[in-house]
Coordinates of C-alpha atoms and ligand atoms in Angstrom, one line a residue:
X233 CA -44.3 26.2 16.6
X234 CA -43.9 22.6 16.3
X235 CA -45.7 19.7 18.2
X236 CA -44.0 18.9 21.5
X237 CA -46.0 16.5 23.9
X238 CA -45.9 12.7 23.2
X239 CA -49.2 12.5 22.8
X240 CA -50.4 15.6 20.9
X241 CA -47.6 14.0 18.3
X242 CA -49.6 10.6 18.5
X243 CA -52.3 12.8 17.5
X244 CA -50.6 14.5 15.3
X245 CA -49.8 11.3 13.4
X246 CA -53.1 9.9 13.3
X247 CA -54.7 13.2 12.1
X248 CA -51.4 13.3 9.1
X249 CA -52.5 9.7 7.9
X250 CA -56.4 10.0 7.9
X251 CA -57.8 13.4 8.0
X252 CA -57.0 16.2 6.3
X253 CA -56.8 19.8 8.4
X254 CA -60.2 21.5 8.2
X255 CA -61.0 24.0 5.2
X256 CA -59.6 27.2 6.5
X257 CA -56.3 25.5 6.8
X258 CA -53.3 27.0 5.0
X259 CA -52.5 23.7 2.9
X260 CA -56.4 23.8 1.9
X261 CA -56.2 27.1 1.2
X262 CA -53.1 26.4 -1.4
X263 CA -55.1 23.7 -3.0
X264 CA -57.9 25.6 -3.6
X265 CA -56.0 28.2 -5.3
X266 CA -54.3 25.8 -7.4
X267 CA -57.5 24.5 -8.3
X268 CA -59.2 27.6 -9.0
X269 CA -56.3 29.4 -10.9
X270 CA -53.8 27.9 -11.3
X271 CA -51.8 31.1 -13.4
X272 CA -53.2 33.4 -10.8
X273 CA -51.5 30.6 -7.8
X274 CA -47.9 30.8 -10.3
X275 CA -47.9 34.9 -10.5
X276 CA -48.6 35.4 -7.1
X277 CA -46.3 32.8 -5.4
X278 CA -43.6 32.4 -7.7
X279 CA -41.9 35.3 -7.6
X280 CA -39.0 36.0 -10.4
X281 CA -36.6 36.9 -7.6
X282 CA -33.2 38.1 -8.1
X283 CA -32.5 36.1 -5.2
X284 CA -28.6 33.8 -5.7
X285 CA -28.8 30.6 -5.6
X286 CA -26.1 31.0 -3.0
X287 CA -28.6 32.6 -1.4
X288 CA -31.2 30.2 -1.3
X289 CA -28.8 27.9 -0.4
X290 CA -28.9 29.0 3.5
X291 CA -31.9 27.9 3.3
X292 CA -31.8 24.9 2.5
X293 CA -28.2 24.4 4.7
X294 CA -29.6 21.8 7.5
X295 CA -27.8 18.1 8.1
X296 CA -30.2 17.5 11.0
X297 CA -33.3 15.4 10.3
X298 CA -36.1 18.0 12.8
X299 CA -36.7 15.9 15.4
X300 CA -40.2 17.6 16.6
X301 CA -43.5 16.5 14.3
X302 CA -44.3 20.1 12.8
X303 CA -48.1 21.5 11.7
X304 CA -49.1 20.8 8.4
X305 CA -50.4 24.4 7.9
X306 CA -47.3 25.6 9.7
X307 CA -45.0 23.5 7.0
X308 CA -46.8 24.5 4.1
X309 CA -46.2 28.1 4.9
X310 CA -42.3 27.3 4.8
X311 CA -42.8 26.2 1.5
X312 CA -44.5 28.6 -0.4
X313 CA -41.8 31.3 1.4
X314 CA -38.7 29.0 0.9
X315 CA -39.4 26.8 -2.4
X316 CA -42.5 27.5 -3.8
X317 CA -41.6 31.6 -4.5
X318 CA -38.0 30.7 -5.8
X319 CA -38.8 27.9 -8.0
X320 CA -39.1 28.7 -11.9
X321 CA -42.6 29.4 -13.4
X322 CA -42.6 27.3 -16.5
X323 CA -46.0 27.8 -17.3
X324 CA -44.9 31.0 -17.6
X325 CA -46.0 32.0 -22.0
X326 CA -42.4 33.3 -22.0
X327 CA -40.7 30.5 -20.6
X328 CA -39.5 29.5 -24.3
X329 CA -36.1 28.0 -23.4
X330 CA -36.6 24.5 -22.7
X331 CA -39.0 21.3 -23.6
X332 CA -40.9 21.8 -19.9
X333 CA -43.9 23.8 -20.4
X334 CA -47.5 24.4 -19.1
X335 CA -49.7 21.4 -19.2
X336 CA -53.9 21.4 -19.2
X337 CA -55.1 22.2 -16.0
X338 CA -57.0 18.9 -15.5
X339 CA -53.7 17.1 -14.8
X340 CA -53.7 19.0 -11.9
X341 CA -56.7 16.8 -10.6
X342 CA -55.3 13.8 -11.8
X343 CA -52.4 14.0 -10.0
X344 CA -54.2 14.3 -7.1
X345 CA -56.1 10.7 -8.0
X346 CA -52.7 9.8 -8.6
X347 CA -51.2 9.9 -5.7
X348 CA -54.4 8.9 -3.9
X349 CA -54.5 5.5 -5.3
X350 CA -51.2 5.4 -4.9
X351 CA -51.1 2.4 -7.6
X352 CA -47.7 0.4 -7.9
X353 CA -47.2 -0.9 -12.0
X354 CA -44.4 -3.0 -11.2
X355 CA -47.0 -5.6 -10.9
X356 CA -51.0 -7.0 -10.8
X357 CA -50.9 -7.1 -7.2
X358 CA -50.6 -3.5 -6.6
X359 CA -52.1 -2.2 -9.3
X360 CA -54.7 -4.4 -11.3
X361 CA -56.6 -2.2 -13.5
X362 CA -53.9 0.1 -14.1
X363 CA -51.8 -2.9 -15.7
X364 CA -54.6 -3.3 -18.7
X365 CA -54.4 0.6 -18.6
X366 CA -51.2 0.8 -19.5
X367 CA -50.5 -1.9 -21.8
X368 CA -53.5 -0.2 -23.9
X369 CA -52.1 3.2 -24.0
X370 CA -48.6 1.2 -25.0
X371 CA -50.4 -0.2 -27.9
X372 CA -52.0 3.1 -28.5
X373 CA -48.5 5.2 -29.0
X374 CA -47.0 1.4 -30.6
X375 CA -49.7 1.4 -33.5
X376 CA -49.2 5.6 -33.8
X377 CA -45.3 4.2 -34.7
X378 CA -46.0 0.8 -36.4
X379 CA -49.3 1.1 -37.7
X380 CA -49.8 -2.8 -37.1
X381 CA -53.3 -4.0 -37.6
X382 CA -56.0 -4.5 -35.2
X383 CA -55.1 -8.5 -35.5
X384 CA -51.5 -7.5 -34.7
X385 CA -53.1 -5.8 -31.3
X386 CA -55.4 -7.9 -30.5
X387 CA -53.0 -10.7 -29.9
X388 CA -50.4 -9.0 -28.0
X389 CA -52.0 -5.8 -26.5
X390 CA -52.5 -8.0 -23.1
X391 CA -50.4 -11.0 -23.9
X392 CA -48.4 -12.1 -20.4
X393 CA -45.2 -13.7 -22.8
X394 CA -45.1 -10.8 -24.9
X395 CA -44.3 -7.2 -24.8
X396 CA -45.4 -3.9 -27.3
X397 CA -42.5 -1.7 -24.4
X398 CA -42.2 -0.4 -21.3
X399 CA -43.9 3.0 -19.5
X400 CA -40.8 4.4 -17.7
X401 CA -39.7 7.9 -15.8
X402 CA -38.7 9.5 -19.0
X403 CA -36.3 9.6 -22.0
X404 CA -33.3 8.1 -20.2
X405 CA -34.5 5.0 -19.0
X406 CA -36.1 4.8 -22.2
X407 CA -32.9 4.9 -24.5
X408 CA -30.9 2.7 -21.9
X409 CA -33.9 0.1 -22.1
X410 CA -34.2 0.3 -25.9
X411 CA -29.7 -0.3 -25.5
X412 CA -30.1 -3.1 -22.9
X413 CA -32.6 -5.0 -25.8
X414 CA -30.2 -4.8 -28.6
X415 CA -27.4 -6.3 -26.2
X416 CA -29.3 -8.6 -24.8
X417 CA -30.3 -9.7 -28.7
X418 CA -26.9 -9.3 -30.2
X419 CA -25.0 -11.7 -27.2
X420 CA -28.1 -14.7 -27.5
X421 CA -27.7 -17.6 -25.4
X422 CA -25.5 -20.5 -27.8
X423 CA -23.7 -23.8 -26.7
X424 CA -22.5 -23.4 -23.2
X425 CA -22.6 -19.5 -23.3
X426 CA -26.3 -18.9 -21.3
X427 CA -26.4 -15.7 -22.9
X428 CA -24.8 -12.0 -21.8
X429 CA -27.5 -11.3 -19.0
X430 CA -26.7 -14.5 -17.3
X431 CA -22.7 -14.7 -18.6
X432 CA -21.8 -11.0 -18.7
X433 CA -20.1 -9.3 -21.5
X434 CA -17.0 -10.0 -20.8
X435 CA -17.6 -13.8 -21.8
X436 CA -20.6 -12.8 -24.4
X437 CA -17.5 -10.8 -26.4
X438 CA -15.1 -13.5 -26.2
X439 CA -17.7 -16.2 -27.2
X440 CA -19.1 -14.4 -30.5
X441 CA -15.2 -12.7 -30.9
X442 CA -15.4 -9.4 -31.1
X443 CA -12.7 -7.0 -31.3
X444 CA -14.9 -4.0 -30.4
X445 CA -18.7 -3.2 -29.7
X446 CA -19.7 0.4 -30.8
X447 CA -22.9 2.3 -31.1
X448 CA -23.2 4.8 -33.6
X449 CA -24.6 8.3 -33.5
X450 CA -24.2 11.7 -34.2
X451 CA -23.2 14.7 -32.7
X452 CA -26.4 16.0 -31.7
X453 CA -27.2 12.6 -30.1
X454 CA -28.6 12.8 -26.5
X455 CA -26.4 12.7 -23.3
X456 CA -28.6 10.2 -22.0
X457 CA -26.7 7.8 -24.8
X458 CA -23.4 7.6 -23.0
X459 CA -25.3 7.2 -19.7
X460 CA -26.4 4.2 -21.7
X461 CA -23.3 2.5 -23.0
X462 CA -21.9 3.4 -19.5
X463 CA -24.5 1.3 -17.2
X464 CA -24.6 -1.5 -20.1
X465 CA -20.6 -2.4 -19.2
X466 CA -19.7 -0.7 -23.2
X467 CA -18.3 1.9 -21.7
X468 CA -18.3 5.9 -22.7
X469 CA -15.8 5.5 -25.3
X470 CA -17.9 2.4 -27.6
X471 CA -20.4 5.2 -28.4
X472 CA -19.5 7.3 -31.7
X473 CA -21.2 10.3 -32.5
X474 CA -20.1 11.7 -35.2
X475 CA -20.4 15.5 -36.9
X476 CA -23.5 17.0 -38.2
X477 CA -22.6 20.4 -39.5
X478 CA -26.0 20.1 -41.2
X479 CA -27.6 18.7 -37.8
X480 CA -28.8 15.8 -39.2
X481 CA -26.6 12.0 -39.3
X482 CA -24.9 11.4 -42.7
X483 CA -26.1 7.8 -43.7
X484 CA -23.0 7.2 -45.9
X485 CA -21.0 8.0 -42.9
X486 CA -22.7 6.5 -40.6
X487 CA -21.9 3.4 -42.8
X488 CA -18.6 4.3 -43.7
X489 CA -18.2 4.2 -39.8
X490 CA -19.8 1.7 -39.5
X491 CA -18.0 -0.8 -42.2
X492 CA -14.4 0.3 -40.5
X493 CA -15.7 -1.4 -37.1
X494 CA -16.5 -4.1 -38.9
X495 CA -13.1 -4.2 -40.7
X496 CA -11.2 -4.1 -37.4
X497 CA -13.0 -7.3 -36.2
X498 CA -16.0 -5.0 -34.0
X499 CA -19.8 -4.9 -34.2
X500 CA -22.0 -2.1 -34.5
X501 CA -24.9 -2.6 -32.0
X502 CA -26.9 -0.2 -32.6
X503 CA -27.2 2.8 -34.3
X504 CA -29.0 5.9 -33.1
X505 CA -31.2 7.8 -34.8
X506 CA -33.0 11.2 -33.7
X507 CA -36.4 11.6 -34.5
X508 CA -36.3 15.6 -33.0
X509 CA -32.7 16.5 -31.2
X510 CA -32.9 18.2 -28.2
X511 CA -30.6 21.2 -29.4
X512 CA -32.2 22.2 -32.9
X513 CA -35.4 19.6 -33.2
X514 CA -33.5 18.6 -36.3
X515 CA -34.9 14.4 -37.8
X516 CA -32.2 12.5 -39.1
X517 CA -32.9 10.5 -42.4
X518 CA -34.7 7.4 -40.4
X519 CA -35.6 5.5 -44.1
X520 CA -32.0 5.6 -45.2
X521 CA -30.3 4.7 -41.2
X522 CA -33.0 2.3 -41.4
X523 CA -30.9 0.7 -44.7
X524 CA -27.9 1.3 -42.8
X525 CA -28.5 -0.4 -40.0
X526 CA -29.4 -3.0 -42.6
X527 CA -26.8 -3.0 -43.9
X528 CA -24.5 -3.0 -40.7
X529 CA -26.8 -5.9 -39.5
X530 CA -27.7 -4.0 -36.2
X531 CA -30.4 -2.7 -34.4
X532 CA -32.1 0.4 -35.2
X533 CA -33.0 2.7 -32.2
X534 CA -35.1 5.9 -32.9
X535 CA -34.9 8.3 -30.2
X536 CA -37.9 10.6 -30.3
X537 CA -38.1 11.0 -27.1
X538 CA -39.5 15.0 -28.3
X539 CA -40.3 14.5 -31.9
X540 CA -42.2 11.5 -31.7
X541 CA -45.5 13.3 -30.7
X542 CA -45.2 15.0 -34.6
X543 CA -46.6 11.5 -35.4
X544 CA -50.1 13.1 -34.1
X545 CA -49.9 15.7 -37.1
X546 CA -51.0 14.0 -40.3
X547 CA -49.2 17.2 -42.1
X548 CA -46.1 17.2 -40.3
X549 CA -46.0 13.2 -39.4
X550 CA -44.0 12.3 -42.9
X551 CA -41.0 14.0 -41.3
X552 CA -40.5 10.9 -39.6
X553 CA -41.4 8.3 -42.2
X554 CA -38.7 5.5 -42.1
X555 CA -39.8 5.5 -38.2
X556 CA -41.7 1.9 -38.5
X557 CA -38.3 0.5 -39.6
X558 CA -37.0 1.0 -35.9
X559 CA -36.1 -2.1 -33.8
X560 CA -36.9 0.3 -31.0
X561 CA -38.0 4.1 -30.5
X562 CA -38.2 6.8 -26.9
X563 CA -41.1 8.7 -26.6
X564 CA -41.6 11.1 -23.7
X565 CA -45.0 11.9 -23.0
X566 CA -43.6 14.5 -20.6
X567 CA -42.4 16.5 -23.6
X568 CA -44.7 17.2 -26.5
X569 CA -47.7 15.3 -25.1
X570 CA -48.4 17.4 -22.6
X571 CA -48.6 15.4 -19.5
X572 CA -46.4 15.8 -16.3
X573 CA -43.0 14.7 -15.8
X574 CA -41.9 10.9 -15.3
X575 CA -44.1 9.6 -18.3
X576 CA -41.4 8.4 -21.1
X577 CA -41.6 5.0 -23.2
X578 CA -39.7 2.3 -25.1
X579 CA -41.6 1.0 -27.8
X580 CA -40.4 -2.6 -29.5
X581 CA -41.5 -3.0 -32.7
X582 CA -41.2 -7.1 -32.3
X583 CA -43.4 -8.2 -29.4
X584 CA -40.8 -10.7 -28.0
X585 CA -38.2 -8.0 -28.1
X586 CA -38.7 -7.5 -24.3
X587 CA -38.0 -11.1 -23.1
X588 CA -34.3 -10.3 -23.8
X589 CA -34.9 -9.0 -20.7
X590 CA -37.2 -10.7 -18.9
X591 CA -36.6 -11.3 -14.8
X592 CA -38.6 -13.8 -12.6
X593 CA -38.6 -13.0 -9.0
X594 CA -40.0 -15.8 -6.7
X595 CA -42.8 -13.2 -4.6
X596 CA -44.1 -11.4 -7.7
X597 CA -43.0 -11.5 -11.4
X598 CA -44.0 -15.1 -12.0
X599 CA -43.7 -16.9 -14.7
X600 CA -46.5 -16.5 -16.6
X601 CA -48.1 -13.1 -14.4
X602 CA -48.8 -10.0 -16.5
X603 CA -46.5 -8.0 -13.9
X604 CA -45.4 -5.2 -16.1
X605 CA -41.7 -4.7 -13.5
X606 CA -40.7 -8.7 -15.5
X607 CA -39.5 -6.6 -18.5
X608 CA -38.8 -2.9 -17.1
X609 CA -35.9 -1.5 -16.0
X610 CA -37.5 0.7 -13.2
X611 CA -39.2 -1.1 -10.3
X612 CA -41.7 0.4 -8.5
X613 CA -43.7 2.5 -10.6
X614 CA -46.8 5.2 -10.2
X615 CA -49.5 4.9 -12.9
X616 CA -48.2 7.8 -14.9
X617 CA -50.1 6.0 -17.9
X618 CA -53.6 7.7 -16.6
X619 CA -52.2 10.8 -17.5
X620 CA -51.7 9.9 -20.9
X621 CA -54.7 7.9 -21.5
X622 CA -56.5 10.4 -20.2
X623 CA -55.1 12.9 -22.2
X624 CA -55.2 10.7 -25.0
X625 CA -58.9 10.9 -24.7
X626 CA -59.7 14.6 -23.4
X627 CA -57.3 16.0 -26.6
X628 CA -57.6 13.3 -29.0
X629 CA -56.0 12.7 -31.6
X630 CA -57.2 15.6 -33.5
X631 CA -56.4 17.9 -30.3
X632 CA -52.9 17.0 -29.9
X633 CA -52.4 17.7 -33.9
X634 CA -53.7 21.1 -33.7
X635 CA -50.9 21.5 -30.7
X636 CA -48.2 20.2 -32.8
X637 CA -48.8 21.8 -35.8
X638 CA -49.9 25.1 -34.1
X639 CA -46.1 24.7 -32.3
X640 CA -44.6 23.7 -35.8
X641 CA -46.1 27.0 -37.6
X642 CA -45.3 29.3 -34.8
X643 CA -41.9 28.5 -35.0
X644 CA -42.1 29.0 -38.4
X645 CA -43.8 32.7 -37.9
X646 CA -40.8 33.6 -35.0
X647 CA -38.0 32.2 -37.7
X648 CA -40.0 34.6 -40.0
X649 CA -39.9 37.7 -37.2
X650 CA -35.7 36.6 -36.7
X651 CA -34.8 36.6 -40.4
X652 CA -36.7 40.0 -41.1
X653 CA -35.2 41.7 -38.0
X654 CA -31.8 43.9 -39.2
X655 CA -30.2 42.3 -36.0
X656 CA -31.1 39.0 -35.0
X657 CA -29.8 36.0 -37.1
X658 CA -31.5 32.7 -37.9
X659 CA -28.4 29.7 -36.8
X660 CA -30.9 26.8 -37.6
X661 CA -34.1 26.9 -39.4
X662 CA -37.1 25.2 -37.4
X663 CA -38.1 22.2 -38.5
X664 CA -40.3 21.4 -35.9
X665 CA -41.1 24.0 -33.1
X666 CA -37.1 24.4 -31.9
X667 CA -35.1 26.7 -33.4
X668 CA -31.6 28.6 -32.4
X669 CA -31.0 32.0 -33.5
X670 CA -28.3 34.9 -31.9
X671 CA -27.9 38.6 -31.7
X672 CA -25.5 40.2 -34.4
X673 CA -25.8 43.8 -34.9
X674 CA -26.0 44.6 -38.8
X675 CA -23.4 45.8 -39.4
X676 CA -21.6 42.7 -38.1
X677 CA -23.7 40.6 -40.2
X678 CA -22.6 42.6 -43.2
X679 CA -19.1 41.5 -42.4
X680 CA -19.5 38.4 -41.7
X681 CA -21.0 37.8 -45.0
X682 CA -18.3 40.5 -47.5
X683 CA -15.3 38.9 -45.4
X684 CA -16.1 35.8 -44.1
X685 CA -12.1 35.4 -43.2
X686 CA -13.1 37.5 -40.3
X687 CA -15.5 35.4 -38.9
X688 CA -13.0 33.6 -36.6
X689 CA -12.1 36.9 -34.7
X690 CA -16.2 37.9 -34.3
X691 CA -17.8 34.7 -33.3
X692 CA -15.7 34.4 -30.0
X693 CA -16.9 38.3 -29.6
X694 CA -20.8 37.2 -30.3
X695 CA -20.2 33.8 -28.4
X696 CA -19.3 36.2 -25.4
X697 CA -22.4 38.1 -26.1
X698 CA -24.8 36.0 -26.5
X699 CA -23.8 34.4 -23.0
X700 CA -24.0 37.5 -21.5
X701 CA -27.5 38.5 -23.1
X702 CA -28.9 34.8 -21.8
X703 CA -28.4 35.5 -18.5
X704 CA -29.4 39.0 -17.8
X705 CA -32.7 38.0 -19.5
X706 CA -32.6 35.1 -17.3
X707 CA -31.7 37.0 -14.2
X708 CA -34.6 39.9 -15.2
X709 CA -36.6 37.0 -14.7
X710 CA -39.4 38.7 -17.8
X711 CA -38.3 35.7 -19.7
X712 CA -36.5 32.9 -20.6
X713 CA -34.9 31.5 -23.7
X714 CA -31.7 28.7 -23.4
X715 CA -28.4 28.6 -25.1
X716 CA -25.8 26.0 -26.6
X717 CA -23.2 25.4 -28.9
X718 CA -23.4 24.4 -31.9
X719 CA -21.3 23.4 -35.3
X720 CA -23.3 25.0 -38.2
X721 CA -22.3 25.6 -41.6
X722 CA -21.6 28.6 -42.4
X723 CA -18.5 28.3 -39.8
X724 CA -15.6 26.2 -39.3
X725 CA -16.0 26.7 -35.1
X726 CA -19.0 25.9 -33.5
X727 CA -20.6 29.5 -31.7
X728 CA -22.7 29.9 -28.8
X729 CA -26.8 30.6 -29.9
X730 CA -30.0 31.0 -27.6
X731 CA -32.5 28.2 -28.4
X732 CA -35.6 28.0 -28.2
X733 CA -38.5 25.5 -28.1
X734 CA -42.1 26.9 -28.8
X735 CA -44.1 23.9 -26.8
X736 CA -46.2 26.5 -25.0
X737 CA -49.7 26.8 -26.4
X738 CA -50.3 29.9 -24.9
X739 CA -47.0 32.2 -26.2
X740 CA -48.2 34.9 -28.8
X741 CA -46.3 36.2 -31.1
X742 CA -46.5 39.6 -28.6
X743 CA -44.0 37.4 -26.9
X744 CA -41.7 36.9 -29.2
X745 CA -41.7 40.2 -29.9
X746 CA -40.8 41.3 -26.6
X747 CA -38.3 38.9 -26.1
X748 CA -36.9 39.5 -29.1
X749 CA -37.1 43.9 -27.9
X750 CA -35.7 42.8 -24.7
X751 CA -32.6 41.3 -25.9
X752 CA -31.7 43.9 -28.6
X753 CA -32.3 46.3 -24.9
X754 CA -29.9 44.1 -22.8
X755 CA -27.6 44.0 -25.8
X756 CA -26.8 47.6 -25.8
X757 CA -25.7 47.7 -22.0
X758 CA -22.9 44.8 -22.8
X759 CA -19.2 45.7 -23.2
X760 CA -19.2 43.0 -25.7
X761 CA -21.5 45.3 -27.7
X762 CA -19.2 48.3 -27.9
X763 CA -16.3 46.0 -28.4
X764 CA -18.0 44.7 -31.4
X765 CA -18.6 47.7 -33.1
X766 CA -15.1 48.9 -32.2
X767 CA -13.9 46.1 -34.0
X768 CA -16.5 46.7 -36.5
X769 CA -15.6 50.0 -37.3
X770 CA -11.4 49.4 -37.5
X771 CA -11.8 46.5 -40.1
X772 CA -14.2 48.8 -42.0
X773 CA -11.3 51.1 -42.7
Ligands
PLP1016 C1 -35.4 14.8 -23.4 C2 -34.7 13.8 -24.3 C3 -34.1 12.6 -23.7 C4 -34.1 12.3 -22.3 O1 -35.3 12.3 -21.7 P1 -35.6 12.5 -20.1 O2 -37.0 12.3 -20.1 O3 -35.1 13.8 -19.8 O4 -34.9 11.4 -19.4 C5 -33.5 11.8 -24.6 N1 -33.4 12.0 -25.9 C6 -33.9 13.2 -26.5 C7 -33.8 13.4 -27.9 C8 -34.6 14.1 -25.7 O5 -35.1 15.2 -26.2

C-alpha cells in the first residue's frame, strides 16, 4: 500500500516533517522496544540466518527511485523483514571477532537527541554550544595524551587561532589529517614558494630538492596509511612498512631505513607508530621511534586509533609511555571508548599544528571565527562529541579503566584457557585485549615442535583449516571470531589465525569456552582435519 492521491501525499509530507504517527504505530512500536530492551529488540529481530548474501541481494536489486510516498509504518515493516533481521548482531557477547561491539544503552537516547538537534560542527552558526563542547572534550582526550597543565588549557582549549585537533568520522580521516599536518609543516611557505597547500607538491619537492618523500611504518601498519599517502599526492609506493616478525616496529630499522632515504637525497615525513594494531593489539616502542624520528628530523604520528583508550588504565597506561613525544596521535572513540561509530580524533600536540591547514571561506570560516570545519578535513559534521562527553562523564574516568583493564585481563584468562587446551595454539600473546590463536590438533603440535623442517608442508594444511573453521562458525551464526595472516616467529611463512578482540563487557569466560568447544566440533567435520592426521601419521613412521 503506498500513498496515491496528490493530496493525501501533501498530507503525507506534512505529517513526515512535524508529527510523528500515533503510539500504536509500527515505527513507535520498534522504538519502544529498542528502548525498553534493547538485547530482547537484537534476539528477536536479528535473526542469524543462513540466508546468502546473494540472496539478500534480490532484495535489495531496484535502480528505480519509488515514485509513490509510502507509510511510515508500512516502510518500517520492510525493514525489520529486509535489513533489520539480516544485519549482524554485534552486541551479540559472542561477537568477539572485531573492534565493533555493544555500547551502554543510554547512547541509544542520545542518538536520538542527536539527530533531533541535528547540530552542524563545521561551524558557530549551526551549532554554537556544541563548538565549546567539543573543543573541551578535545582538551579532555589532548591532556589524557600530553598531560599539559591547566595553564597550557586554559589558553588554548577555546582559542579561535589555535587548535588541540580535530573530531572526525573515525580512524581514517584521523591518520590522513595527522599526514596532511606533517606535509603541510615539512613543504613551509619560503621566498617565492607560498607553501605546498597553495603551490602543490610538485613545486614544494623541487623547491626544498628532494629526491624522494617516504613515510615509514611497519607491517602491521593500518590500511588506512596508504589511503593517506594516496589522497596527499605521495602516492602508494612513498609509504614503507617494514617487517615485524615480533609485531612490533624495529627502531634500529626504522632508522636504518630511514638514514638510506636520506642517503639517496629523500626525506622521511613521518613515521608511524602503533599505539594498539588492529591485527594483534601489539604497541610499538613509541619512546625509542620517538628518538628516531628525532633523529630522522620528522614527524612522529602515533596511531592509536584502538589502543589509545588504555591511557584510561593507570595499570596498563605505561604501555604507551613515549606517547607525549608524538607530533600527532588517532584516537577512535568508536573503538575502545564505547561510543557509536563516526567518533575518531587527531590530536596535535603543538596548538598551531592545525593552521598548516587552515581554510578561510568567504560565508562561514572567517578569519578570526571559532568554526571548527577552518582546520578539519571533513565538512559538515554531526555533534558526535556529546556522545563522548557524555560518556566521559556517565563512566568516568575510573569507569572506563575498569573496562579496559577488565578487557586487558580477560584476554589474559582466554590466552590462559588457549595455551592449556591440548589443541588450540596461542600465535600472539595478548597484550592488550586482542589476541590470535588457531586450531592444531596435538599431535600436530608435537610435530611441529620435534621437526620443525616440516612446518612448511603443515601450515598451508592448518592455513586451509583454519579458513574453513572461520566460516562455518560464522555461517552457524552462534558466534563469531575473525581471521588474518600473519608473519610470526616461530615460522619463516606467514599462516592464517582467527583473531580475536575481547571489547565486549559482557562475554564470560562460558563464551570462550564454547567458542573454543565449537570450533574443536566444526574442526572434526573438515577434510582438512583427516588430511592432517593422514599426514600426521605417514611422517610418524
Ligand atoms: C580502526 C583503526 C583505524 C581506522 O579507523 P576507522 O575509524 O575505521 O577509520 C586506523 N588505525 C588503527 C590502528 C585502527 O585500529
Amino acid at each position: 500500500m503506498s500513498v496515491t492521491n496528490a493530496q493525501a501525499s501533501l498530507a503525507h509530507l506534512y505529517r513526515v516533517f512535524t508529527k510523528p504517527e500515533g503510539q500504536d504505530s509500527k515505527l513507535a512500536q520498534i522504538e519502544r522496544h529498542l528502548s525498553d530492551n534493547l538485547a530482547d529488540f537484537l534476539s528477536r529481530h536479528v535473526v542469524a540466518s543462513n540466508r546468502s548474501l546473494e540472496d539478500i541481494e534480490q532484495d535489495f536489486n531496484q535502480s528505480l527511485i519509488p515514485e509513490q510516498p509510502q507509510f511510515v509504518s508500512e516502510h518500517a515493516e520492510q525493514l525489520l523483514d529486509k535489513l533489520v533481521a539480516h544485519s549482524v548482531n554485534t552486541y551479540s557477547p559472542r561477537f568477539i571477532g572485531h573492534m565493533t561491539s555493544a555500547l551502554p544503552y543510554f547512547h541509544l537516547s542520545l542518538a536520538k537527541l542527536l539527530v533531533g538537534l541535528n547540530q552542524n560542527l563545521v561551524k558557530i552558526e549551526t551549532s554554537k554550544a556544541f563548538t565549546p563542547l567539543e573543543r573541551q572534550v578535545l582538551g579532555m582526550i589532548h591532556r589524557l595524551v600530553y598531560n599539559h597543565d591547566d595553564n597550557f588549557y586554559q589558553q588554548y582549549l577555546h582559542n579561535a587561532n589555535r587548535s588541540l585537533g580535530s573530531f572526525c568520522s573515525g580512524g581514517t580521516i584521523a591518520n590522513i589529517s595527522a599526514l596532511w599536518v606533517a606535509r603541510n609543516k615539512l613543504f613551509a611557505p619560503r621566498g617565492k614558494f607560498r607553501g605546498i597547500s597553495q603551490d602543490g607538491l610538485l613545486a614544494g619537492m623541487r623547491e626544498y630538492g628532494y629526491e624522494k618523500l617516504s613515510v615509514i611504518t611497519s607491517k602491521r601498519g593500518h590500511y588506512s596509511l596508504g589511503k593517506a599517502v594516496d589522497v596527499l599526492g605521495l602516492g602508494r609506493q612513498s609509504l614503507l612498512t617494514l617487517p615485524c616478525p615480533r609485531q612490533t616496529l624495529d627502531p634500529e630499522l626504522a632508522l636504518k631505513e630511514g638514514q638510506a632515504i636520506l642517503a639517496e637525497g629523500g626525506k622521511v615525513m613521518a613515521l608511524v607508530a602503533l599505539a594498539g594494531t588492529t591485527e594483534t593489539g601489539h604497541i610499538d616502542p613509541l619512546n625509542e621511534l620517538a628518538d628516531v624520528a628525532a633523529e630522522l628530523g620528522c614527524h612522529l604520528h602515533v596511531d592509536a586509533a584502538w589502543g589509545g583508550a588504555t591511557l584510561f588504565s593507570r595499570r596498563y597506561g605505561n604501555l604507551l609511555k613515549g606517547i607525549e613525544r608524538a607530533d600527532s596521535v588517532t584516537l577512535d572513540a568508536h573503538k575502545q571508548m564505547y561510543v557509536p561509530m563516526g567518533a575518531g580524533m587527531v590530536l596535535f600536540k603543538d596548538p598551531d599544528a592545525g593552521n598548516q591547514v587552515r581554510h578561510h571561506a568567504q560565508y562561514i570560516l572567517r578569519q578570526g571565527s571559532k568554526d571548527l570545519g577552518a582546520t578539519s578535513l571533513e565538512g559538515s559534521r554531526n555533534g558526535m562529541a556529546m556522545m563522548l562527553y557524555a560518556s566521559l562523564h556517565i563512566l568516568g574516568r575510573n569507569g572506563y579503566e575498569l573496562l579496559i583493564d577488565q578487557s586487558i585481563e580477560k584476554a589474559a584468562a582466554f590466552a590462559t584457557l588457549i595455551e592449556a587446551h591440548p589443541h588450540f595454539q596461542l600465535t600472539t600473546s595478548p597484550i592488550l585485549c586482542l589476541l590470535t590463536y588457531r586450531f592444531v590438533p596435538q599431535a600436530v603440535q608435537s610435530i611441529l615442535k620435534g621437526q620443525p623442517e616440516l612446518a612448511a608442508q603443515l601450515n598451508p594444511l592448518l592455513d586451509e583449516l583454519t579458513v574453513a573453521i572461520q566460516k562455518q562458525q560464522r555461517e552457524s551464526g552462534h558466534s563469531f571470531v575473525s581471521r588474518t595472516r600473519l608473519e610470526i616467529q616461530d615460522y619463516d611463512s606467514p599462516i592464517n589465525v582467527f583473531r580475536v578482540v575481547l571489547a565486549n563487557p559482557l562475554t564470560s569466560t562460558t563464551d570462550l569456552t564454547d567458542i573454543l568447544a565449537e570450533q574443536e566440533r566444526l574442526a572434526h567435520t573438515l577434510p582438512q582435519y583427516q588430511e592432517l592426521l593422514t599426514l600426521v601419521s605417514r611422517a610418524s613412521i
